[in-house]
Tab-separated table of C-alpha atoms in Angstrom:
chain	number	residue	atom	x	y	z
A	118	UNK	CA	1.683	20.445	-13.593
A	119	UNK	CA	4.398	23.464	-11.124
A	120	UNK	CA	4.097	25.001	-7.616
A	121	UNK	CA	6.865	27.121	-7.253
A	122	UNK	CA	7.353	29.762	-4.409
A	123	UNK	CA	8.469	33.580	-5.481
A	124	UNK	CA	12.228	32.505	-5.476
A	125	UNK	CA	11.934	29.741	-7.828
A	126	UNK	CA	11.173	26.070	-7.248
A	127	UNK	CA	13.689	24.232	-5.058
A	128	UNK	CA	11.832	21.041	-4.859
A	129	UNK	CA	12.863	18.505	-8.290
A	130	UNK	CA	9.747	16.231	-7.893
A	131	UNK	CA	10.123	13.265	-10.827
A	132	UNK	CA	7.803	11.060	-10.814
A	133	UNK	CA	8.270	8.678	-14.440
A	134	UNK	CA	5.629	6.247	-13.649
A	135	UNK	CA	3.252	8.569	-12.767
A	136	UNK	CA	-0.276	6.381	-11.682
A	137	UNK	CA	-1.698	4.976	-8.445
A	138	UNK	CA	0.851	4.901	-5.379
A	139	UNK	CA	3.342	7.290	-7.167
A	140	UNK	CA	0.811	9.291	-8.290
A	141	UNK	CA	-0.544	10.214	-4.541
A	142	UNK	CA	2.660	10.796	-2.904
A	143	UNK	CA	3.922	12.897	-5.553
A	144	UNK	CA	0.451	15.080	-5.559
A	145	UNK	CA	0.233	15.331	-1.660
A	146	UNK	CA	4.104	16.104	-1.715
A	147	UNK	CA	3.306	19.492	-4.258
A	148	UNK	CA	0.357	20.118	-2.008
A	149	UNK	CA	1.864	20.418	0.710
A	150	UNK	CA	6.231	21.173	0.399
A	151	UNK	CA	6.463	24.743	-0.672
A	152	UNK	CA	8.520	25.665	-3.712
A	153	UNK	CA	8.188	22.477	-5.788
A	154	UNK	CA	8.477	21.644	-9.259
A	155	UNK	CA	6.957	18.738	-10.770
A	156	UNK	CA	7.594	16.360	-14.424
A	157	UNK	CA	5.885	12.995	-14.706
A	158	UNK	CA	5.169	10.537	-17.276
A	159	UNK	CA	1.557	8.972	-17.410
A	160	UNK	CA	1.714	5.244	-16.052
A	161	UNK	CA	1.740	3.643	-18.960
A	162	UNK	CA	4.114	0.077	-20.023
A	163	UNK	CA	6.215	0.792	-16.376
A	164	UNK	CA	8.758	-1.424	-18.376
A	165	UNK	CA	9.182	1.096	-20.897
A	166	UNK	CA	9.490	4.207	-18.428
A	167	UNK	CA	12.317	2.611	-15.880
A	168	UNK	CA	14.403	1.282	-19.732
A	169	UNK	CA	14.049	5.335	-20.829
A	170	UNK	CA	12.199	7.990	-18.887
A	171	UNK	CA	16.119	9.192	-17.896
A	172	UNK	CA	16.673	10.346	-20.917
A	173	UNK	CA	13.143	11.708	-21.725
A	174	UNK	CA	13.653	13.568	-18.596
A	175	UNK	CA	17.112	14.555	-19.132
A	176	UNK	CA	15.810	16.754	-22.430
A	177	UNK	CA	11.947	18.296	-20.658
A	178	UNK	CA	13.802	19.314	-17.175
A	179	UNK	CA	14.896	23.179	-17.612
A	180	UNK	CA	17.834	23.928	-16.106
A	181	UNK	CA	17.278	26.284	-13.150
A	182	UNK	CA	19.885	27.868	-10.603
A	183	UNK	CA	17.472	27.460	-7.471
A	184	UNK	CA	16.763	23.634	-7.277
A	185	UNK	CA	18.397	22.122	-4.101
A	186	UNK	CA	16.273	19.078	-3.804
A	187	UNK	CA	15.652	16.292	-6.549
A	188	UNK	CA	13.205	13.634	-5.443
A	189	UNK	CA	11.882	10.784	-7.306
A	190	UNK	CA	10.952	6.840	-7.349
A	191	UNK	CA	12.760	4.150	-8.315
A	192	UNK	CA	11.160	3.394	-11.014
A	193	UNK	CA	14.000	6.369	-12.783
A	194	UNK	CA	17.207	5.831	-13.426
A	195	UNK	CA	18.340	8.021	-11.118
A	196	UNK	CA	22.049	7.531	-12.823
A	197	UNK	CA	21.298	8.145	-16.166
A	198	UNK	CA	19.569	11.202	-15.652
A	199	UNK	CA	22.204	12.736	-13.809
A	200	UNK	CA	25.036	11.266	-16.261
A	201	UNK	CA	23.134	13.209	-19.078
A	202	UNK	CA	22.400	16.338	-16.771
A	203	UNK	CA	25.415	17.493	-14.507
A	204	UNK	CA	23.435	20.299	-13.151
A	205	UNK	CA	21.328	17.673	-11.415
A	206	UNK	CA	24.018	15.858	-10.066
A	207	UNK	CA	24.725	18.372	-7.394
A	208	UNK	CA	21.331	18.558	-5.767
A	209	UNK	CA	20.352	16.249	-2.944
A	210	UNK	CA	18.682	13.001	-3.965
A	211	UNK	CA	16.449	11.782	-2.651
A	212	UNK	CA	15.323	8.134	-3.812
A	213	UNK	CA	11.976	6.806	-3.081
A	214	UNK	CA	11.436	2.892	-3.330
A	215	UNK	CA	7.671	2.228	-3.295
A	216	UNK	CA	8.542	-1.147	-3.981
A	217	UNK	CA	11.969	-3.315	-5.532
A	218	UNK	CA	12.472	-5.303	-8.327
A	219	UNK	CA	15.507	-7.657	-6.687
A	220	UNK	CA	12.633	-9.480	-4.797
A	221	UNK	CA	9.336	-8.597	-6.576
A	222	UNK	CA	7.991	-11.857	-7.639
A	223	UNK	CA	7.871	-13.655	-11.700
A	224	UNK	CA	6.370	-16.534	-12.144
A	225	UNK	CA	9.939	-18.215	-12.682
A	226	UNK	CA	13.641	-16.616	-11.657
A	227	UNK	CA	14.660	-16.937	-15.636
A	228	UNK	CA	11.854	-14.727	-16.078
A	229	UNK	CA	13.412	-11.469	-13.742
A	230	UNK	CA	14.818	-8.916	-16.129
A	231	UNK	CA	18.167	-8.035	-14.814
A	232	UNK	CA	18.325	-4.665	-15.503
A	233	UNK	CA	15.313	-3.482	-13.442
A	234	UNK	CA	17.130	-4.308	-9.985
A	235	UNK	CA	20.510	-3.369	-11.656
A	236	UNK	CA	19.101	0.044	-12.483
A	237	UNK	CA	17.657	0.534	-8.654
A	238	UNK	CA	20.970	-0.840	-7.430
A	239	UNK	CA	22.989	2.015	-9.590
A	240	UNK	CA	20.655	4.810	-8.381
A	241	UNK	CA	21.268	4.031	-4.478
A	242	UNK	CA	24.426	4.461	-5.745
A	243	UNK	CA	24.398	8.117	-7.101
A	244	UNK	CA	21.322	9.049	-4.614
A	245	UNK	CA	22.439	10.945	-1.381
A	246	UNK	CA	19.147	9.405	0.872
A	247	UNK	CA	17.491	6.501	0.069
A	248	UNK	CA	14.060	5.684	1.119
A	249	UNK	CA	12.082	2.731	1.427
A	250	UNK	CA	8.327	2.318	2.574
A	251	UNK	CA	8.436	-0.279	4.995
A	252	UNK	CA	11.294	-1.608	6.787
A	253	UNK	CA	10.476	-5.203	4.796
A	254	UNK	CA	11.317	-3.200	1.498
A	255	UNK	CA	14.805	-2.140	2.804
A	256	UNK	CA	16.025	-5.526	4.255
A	257	UNK	CA	14.705	-7.788	1.288
A	258	UNK	CA	16.398	-5.343	-0.621
A	259	UNK	CA	19.281	-4.758	0.647
A	260	UNK	CA	20.252	-8.826	1.469
A	261	UNK	CA	19.322	-9.384	-1.543
A	262	UNK	CA	22.020	-6.933	-3.385
A	263	UNK	CA	24.675	-9.652	-3.228
A	264	UNK	CA	23.321	-12.868	-4.577
A	265	UNK	CA	21.643	-10.828	-7.320
A	266	UNK	CA	24.716	-9.454	-8.497
A	267	UNK	CA	25.754	-12.989	-8.635
A	268	UNK	CA	23.509	-13.721	-12.160
A	269	UNK	CA	26.657	-11.061	-13.341
A	270	UNK	CA	29.556	-13.820	-15.138
A	271	UNK	CA	32.291	-12.632	-14.039
A	272	UNK	CA	33.846	-9.338	-12.511
A	273	UNK	CA	31.326	-8.989	-10.498
A	274	UNK	CA	31.086	-5.910	-7.481
A	275	UNK	CA	31.514	-6.633	-4.172
A	276	UNK	CA	29.870	-5.003	-1.000
A	277	UNK	CA	27.748	-2.965	-2.652
A	278	UNK	CA	25.090	-3.072	0.240
A	279	UNK	CA	27.829	-1.501	2.515
A	280	UNK	CA	27.643	1.094	0.570
A	281	UNK	CA	23.897	1.791	0.109
A	282	UNK	CA	23.138	1.249	3.721
A	283	UNK	CA	24.310	3.910	5.164
A	284	UNK	CA	22.100	6.276	3.184
A	285	UNK	CA	18.690	3.940	3.859
A	286	UNK	CA	16.271	5.161	5.722
A	287	UNK	CA	12.395	3.944	6.541
A	288	UNK	CA	9.692	6.492	5.754
A	289	UNK	CA	5.918	4.887	5.431
A	290	UNK	CA	4.121	5.948	2.876
A	291	UNK	CA	1.818	8.860	4.232
A	292	UNK	CA	-1.935	7.850	3.432
A	293	UNK	CA	-4.971	9.573	3.273
A	294	UNK	CA	-7.502	7.853	5.336
A	295	UNK	CA	-10.781	9.517	4.693
A	296	UNK	CA	-12.758	11.298	7.339
A	297	UNK	CA	-15.381	8.438	7.692
A	298	UNK	CA	-17.976	11.005	9.227
A	299	UNK	CA	-18.367	13.152	5.874
A	300	UNK	CA	-19.435	9.631	4.536
A	301	UNK	CA	-21.850	8.608	7.724
A	302	UNK	CA	-24.324	10.564	8.379
A	303	UNK	CA	-26.901	8.301	10.653
A	304	UNK	CA	-24.364	5.881	12.342
A	305	UNK	CA	-23.492	5.060	16.020
A	306	UNK	CA	-20.460	2.849	17.379
A	307	UNK	CA	-20.902	-0.270	18.682
A	308	UNK	CA	-19.121	-0.875	21.857
A	309	UNK	CA	-16.663	-3.694	21.717
A	310	UNK	CA	-17.645	-6.706	23.822
A	311	UNK	CA	-15.901	-9.883	22.354
A	312	UNK	CA	-13.063	-10.998	20.641
A	313	UNK	CA	-12.064	-13.770	18.250
A	314	UNK	CA	-10.984	-15.452	21.649
A	315	UNK	CA	-13.737	-14.700	23.299
A	316	UNK	CA	-12.059	-12.362	25.645
A	317	UNK	CA	-14.075	-9.652	27.266
A	318	UNK	CA	-12.256	-5.724	26.299
A	319	UNK	CA	-12.947	-2.387	27.112
A	320	UNK	CA	-12.440	0.459	25.641
A	321	UNK	CA	-9.461	2.327	25.499
A	322	UNK	CA	-8.856	5.317	27.763
A	323	UNK	CA	-10.341	8.775	26.383
A	324	UNK	CA	-11.515	6.934	23.502
A	325	UNK	CA	-14.596	8.808	22.028
A	326	UNK	CA	-18.297	7.560	22.335
A	327	UNK	CA	-18.742	8.557	18.648
A	328	UNK	CA	-17.433	9.648	15.450
A	329	UNK	CA	-20.425	12.157	15.076
A	330	UNK	CA	-18.999	14.706	18.830
A	331	UNK	CA	-15.790	14.337	17.454
A	332	UNK	CA	-15.118	18.263	16.636
A	333	UNK	CA	-11.003	18.328	15.367
A	334	UNK	CA	-11.025	19.927	12.310
A	335	UNK	CA	-12.070	17.876	9.204
A	336	UNK	CA	-8.887	18.794	7.127
A	337	UNK	CA	-7.033	17.178	9.748
A	338	UNK	CA	-8.981	13.690	10.408
A	339	UNK	CA	-6.365	11.573	8.637
A	340	UNK	CA	-4.251	11.870	11.652
A	341	UNK	CA	-7.302	9.805	14.137
A	342	UNK	CA	-7.044	6.553	14.272
A	343	UNK	CA	-10.106	4.811	13.372
A	344	UNK	CA	-9.032	1.160	13.824
A	345	UNK	CA	-10.350	1.158	17.608
A	346	UNK	CA	-13.759	1.843	16.752
A	347	UNK	CA	-16.240	-0.304	14.949
A	348	UNK	CA	-19.562	1.321	12.684
A	349	UNK	CA	-22.904	0.257	12.706
A	350	UNK	CA	-26.296	1.270	11.769
A	351	UNK	CA	-27.685	2.699	14.605
A	352	UNK	CA	-31.108	0.965	15.703
A	353	UNK	CA	-30.697	-2.147	13.473
A	354	UNK	CA	-30.775	-4.627	16.334
A	355	UNK	CA	-30.606	-6.841	13.247
A	356	UNK	CA	-26.967	-6.500	12.091
A	357	UNK	CA	-25.492	-9.326	14.507
A	358	UNK	CA	-27.095	-11.692	12.773
A	359	UNK	CA	-26.213	-10.719	9.381
A	360	UNK	CA	-23.781	-12.922	7.103
A	361	UNK	CA	-20.017	-12.270	7.629
A	362	UNK	CA	-19.436	-9.501	5.240
A	363	UNK	CA	-15.677	-9.888	3.834
A	364	UNK	CA	-13.921	-7.907	1.194
A	365	UNK	CA	-10.731	-8.283	-0.920
A	366	UNK	CA	-9.318	-4.918	-2.170
A	367	UNK	CA	-6.605	-5.382	-4.625
A	368	UNK	CA	-5.733	-5.369	-7.475
A	369	UNK	CA	-6.898	-8.574	-10.206
A	370	UNK	CA	-2.908	-9.652	-10.651
A	371	UNK	CA	-1.314	-12.686	-10.161
A	372	UNK	CA	1.088	-11.502	-7.147
A	373	UNK	CA	-2.215	-10.640	-5.391
A	374	UNK	CA	-2.784	-14.561	-5.168
A	375	UNK	CA	-6.607	-14.687	-6.264
A	376	UNK	CA	-6.185	-18.424	-6.331
A	377	UNK	CA	-5.798	-18.570	-2.448
A	378	UNK	CA	-8.553	-16.136	-2.012
A	379	UNK	CA	-10.899	-17.796	-3.975
A	380	UNK	CA	-9.825	-21.447	-3.177
A	381	UNK	CA	-10.977	-20.758	0.800
A	382	UNK	CA	-14.151	-19.326	-0.303
A	383	UNK	CA	-15.026	-22.658	-1.841
A	384	UNK	CA	-14.092	-24.519	0.819
A	385	UNK	CA	-16.361	-21.966	2.979
A	386	UNK	CA	-19.316	-22.772	0.595
A	387	UNK	CA	-18.754	-26.559	0.981
A	388	UNK	CA	-19.143	-26.067	4.518
A	389	UNK	CA	-22.522	-24.366	4.077
A	390	UNK	CA	-20.957	-20.921	6.158
A	391	UNK	CA	-22.811	-18.188	4.635
A	392	UNK	CA	-21.209	-15.256	4.021
A	393	UNK	CA	-21.487	-11.621	2.135
A	394	UNK	CA	-18.148	-11.134	-0.242
A	395	UNK	CA	-17.082	-7.975	-1.950
A	396	UNK	CA	-14.241	-8.434	-4.536
A	397	UNK	CA	-12.842	-4.968	-5.244
A	398	UNK	CA	-9.701	-3.211	-6.785
A	399	UNK	CA	-8.668	-2.224	-10.202
A	400	UNK	CA	-8.175	-4.320	-13.180
A	401	UNK	CA	-5.170	-4.717	-15.866
A	402	UNK	CA	-4.961	-6.469	-19.607
A	403	UNK	CA	-4.301	-9.480	-18.095
A	404	UNK	CA	-6.808	-10.554	-15.005
A	405	UNK	CA	-6.046	-13.742	-13.960
A	406	UNK	CA	-8.578	-16.919	-14.758
A	407	UNK	CA	-9.667	-16.966	-11.683
A	408	UNK	CA	-11.786	-14.234	-11.485
A	409	UNK	CA	-14.152	-15.559	-13.995
A	410	UNK	CA	-14.022	-18.807	-12.911
A	411	UNK	CA	-15.030	-18.164	-9.480
A	412	UNK	CA	-17.974	-15.808	-9.732
A	413	UNK	CA	-20.681	-17.330	-11.260
A	414	UNK	CA	-19.406	-20.026	-8.487
A	415	UNK	CA	-19.794	-17.754	-5.634
A	416	UNK	CA	-23.161	-15.428	-7.372
A	417	UNK	CA	-25.289	-16.040	-4.281
A	418	UNK	CA	-22.610	-14.642	-1.992
A	419	UNK	CA	-21.748	-11.131	-4.015
A	420	UNK	CA	-22.524	-7.951	-2.837
A	421	UNK	CA	-19.820	-5.718	-4.559
A	422	UNK	CA	-17.744	-6.847	-7.955
A	423	UNK	CA	-14.779	-5.110	-9.207
A	424	UNK	CA	-13.931	-1.217	-9.191
A	425	UNK	CA	-15.903	1.272	-7.616
A	426	UNK	CA	-15.237	4.835	-7.463
A	427	UNK	CA	-13.433	6.200	-4.172
A	428	UNK	CA	-16.716	7.107	-2.539
A	429	UNK	CA	-18.249	3.679	-3.387
A	430	UNK	CA	-15.254	1.874	-2.469
A	431	UNK	CA	-15.415	3.207	1.129
A	432	UNK	CA	-18.294	3.070	2.046
A	433	UNK	CA	-18.624	-0.564	1.131
A	434	UNK	CA	-15.418	-1.172	3.418
A	435	UNK	CA	-17.068	0.474	6.136
A	436	UNK	CA	-20.037	-1.861	5.380
A	437	UNK	CA	-17.621	-4.510	5.593
A	438	UNK	CA	-16.620	-6.761	8.509
A	439	UNK	CA	-13.215	-8.289	7.552
A	440	UNK	CA	-10.773	-7.390	5.069
A	441	UNK	CA	-8.435	-10.422	3.799
A	442	UNK	CA	-4.666	-10.103	2.018
A	443	UNK	CA	-3.745	-13.148	0.284
A	444	UNK	CA	-0.492	-11.352	-1.686
A	445	UNK	CA	2.671	-12.611	-2.627
A	446	UNK	CA	4.006	-9.193	-2.711
A	447	UNK	CA	3.636	-6.675	-0.334
A	448	UNK	CA	5.781	-3.800	0.328
A	449	UNK	CA	3.252	-1.457	2.621
A	450	UNK	CA	-0.051	-1.838	1.840
A	451	UNK	CA	-2.415	0.860	1.736
A	452	UNK	CA	-5.797	-1.196	0.817
A	453	UNK	CA	-5.343	-2.926	4.212
A	454	UNK	CA	-5.029	0.204	6.121
A	455	UNK	CA	-7.601	1.704	4.429
A	456	UNK	CA	-10.158	-1.049	5.276
A	457	UNK	CA	-8.994	-1.147	8.728
A	458	UNK	CA	-9.613	2.292	9.089
A	459	UNK	CA	-13.141	2.122	7.949
A	460	UNK	CA	-13.394	-0.728	10.861
A	461	UNK	CA	-12.751	-4.116	8.950
A	462	UNK	CA	-10.956	-7.052	10.929
A	463	UNK	CA	-7.648	-7.880	8.924
A	464	UNK	CA	-6.776	-11.158	8.271
A	465	UNK	CA	-3.030	-11.056	6.762
A	466	UNK	CA	-0.043	-13.459	5.481
A	467	UNK	CA	2.315	-14.332	8.251
A	468	UNK	CA	5.028	-12.698	5.729
A	469	UNK	CA	5.738	-9.706	3.455
A	470	UNK	CA	5.142	-6.433	5.526
A	471	UNK	CA	2.258	-7.849	7.135
A	472	UNK	CA	4.071	-8.729	10.994
A	473	UNK	CA	5.822	-4.910	11.075
A	474	UNK	CA	2.344	-3.538	10.731
A	475	UNK	CA	-0.264	-6.168	12.094
A	476	UNK	CA	0.090	-7.969	15.460
A	477	UNK	CA	0.430	-11.449	15.379
A	478	UNK	CA	-3.455	-12.416	16.312
A	479	UNK	CA	-4.195	-11.702	12.790
A	480	UNK	CA	-1.958	-12.958	10.839
A	481	UNK	CA	-2.152	-16.879	9.448
A	482	UNK	CA	0.627	-18.565	8.491
A	483	UNK	CA	-1.177	-21.232	6.294
A	484	UNK	CA	-4.434	-21.793	3.837
A	485	UNK	CA	-5.579	-23.845	6.628
A	486	UNK	CA	-5.666	-21.326	9.124
A	487	UNK	CA	-7.271	-18.718	6.750
A	488	UNK	CA	-9.692	-20.730	6.179
A	489	UNK	CA	-10.453	-21.468	9.872
A	490	UNK	CA	-9.901	-18.144	11.184
A	491	UNK	CA	-12.891	-17.636	8.389
A	492	UNK	CA	-15.346	-20.388	9.177
A	493	UNK	CA	-14.871	-19.281	12.548
A	494	UNK	CA	-15.573	-15.784	11.359
A	495	UNK	CA	-18.419	-16.076	9.534
A	496	UNK	CA	-20.437	-18.397	12.301
A	497	UNK	CA	-19.598	-15.546	14.486
A	498	UNK	CA	-19.841	-12.546	12.828
A	499	UNK	CA	-20.769	-10.260	15.806
A	500	UNK	CA	-16.963	-10.853	16.949
A	501	UNK	CA	-15.399	-9.223	14.351
A	502	UNK	CA	-18.004	-6.762	14.397
A	503	UNK	CA	-17.631	-5.844	17.991
A	504	UNK	CA	-13.852	-6.601	17.680
A	505	UNK	CA	-10.955	-3.467	18.779
A	506	UNK	CA	-8.490	-3.653	15.659
A	507	UNK	CA	-5.205	-3.442	17.159
A	508	UNK	CA	-3.617	-0.543	15.112
A	509	UNK	CA	-3.452	2.749	15.161
A	510	UNK	CA	-3.065	4.037	11.722
A	511	UNK	CA	-2.866	7.545	12.636
A	512	UNK	CA	0.862	6.778	12.669
A	513	UNK	CA	0.361	6.136	8.853
A	514	UNK	CA	-0.973	9.416	7.776
A	515	UNK	CA	0.164	12.508	6.163
A	516	UNK	CA	0.118	14.457	9.101
A	517	UNK	CA	2.072	12.335	11.368
A	518	UNK	CA	5.068	11.793	8.304
A	519	UNK	CA	4.700	15.499	7.139
A	520	UNK	CA	7.424	16.949	9.532
A	521	UNK	CA	9.479	14.252	8.246
A	522	UNK	CA	8.826	14.351	4.501
A	523	UNK	CA	9.177	18.210	5.120
A	524	UNK	CA	13.353	17.280	6.330
A	525	UNK	CA	13.878	14.783	3.508
A	526	UNK	CA	13.174	17.486	0.743
A	527	UNK	CA	15.135	20.371	2.614
A	528	UNK	CA	18.398	21.069	1.357
A	529	UNK	CA	20.135	19.603	4.209
A	530	UNK	CA	21.858	16.304	3.518
A	531	UNK	CA	21.229	13.893	7.218
């Protein structure tokens, strides 16, 4: 799995957990940055990858005099790798944080394994550039180092955040947004008429009346914002009478707080509020019980349930009206941005990374606020369908971020 220039590879991409967003980023860099050589391990047994991947890579990455830059996610213990391989220590070392283990949620703090966060701190200390996918990710990591190190019983290191902070930059995760024109053949744009506050809105200056009319290169389509456009079926005069379609497109794990989502929907059901429901996302070995408990109770409302192919997933997002996050942890949130890109009205916690990306009108502070917002939209689904979402997804696209990644993977240190 390599892509190299005629002079030999200059960029060494190392990914111990080659799956999900980690895989997507490595693939994107390999495809778009010249002179890359890639070494990965399958996305299995995350804890063992964090513990042992450095030793594996020290034995499998060949010596190569043309390497100038080493790029890895923070799953790798970079400190161990460069100690085992002094030839790699001389490279410009770039560490990318998809998440950080200092604030990653655990059921009880006693369950937090000190070693994973400690490894990330050590990796930062030997890196030349430390990259975070959001300001929230960076600030939560740096501000937690001091208290995290207090877990050490004695001889605690001090001021590590002061050593690491000058190396830190924020570079949003580059989302490869779909070209929704390729997914829709008989669609037109409905003019926005109302906001959730029942205030009139007008299209932005220069806004195209139809996605079909836009003739930009489809390969560059990911740079185009889709959030000021709401796609509805052309000629479907009854569309505004259909129940609100709510989508929850997240991993089926406790950190996404499905308990809050389903309890909210049960309250809507008790109030005899009508809605359609799609619960998407990946499932893993330990699926929270709430999914099997909630399904039969919500069955009359369910449109889709479970993991879908990419095309099917996007079609559901294009059909949905509102996308909800109930996450207890989120350092970026690709699923929410993809849904917004496809025209969904977002409702997110007023916490974590969300205030960094979404304006205040899309944020809720309490479960009661979430329920009230959904109840209002269920009773007036046309409000969500006609709303202009005030998020420019293009700023999170590869087209917008490519130049910064190219600079990051150049041999020059900042």
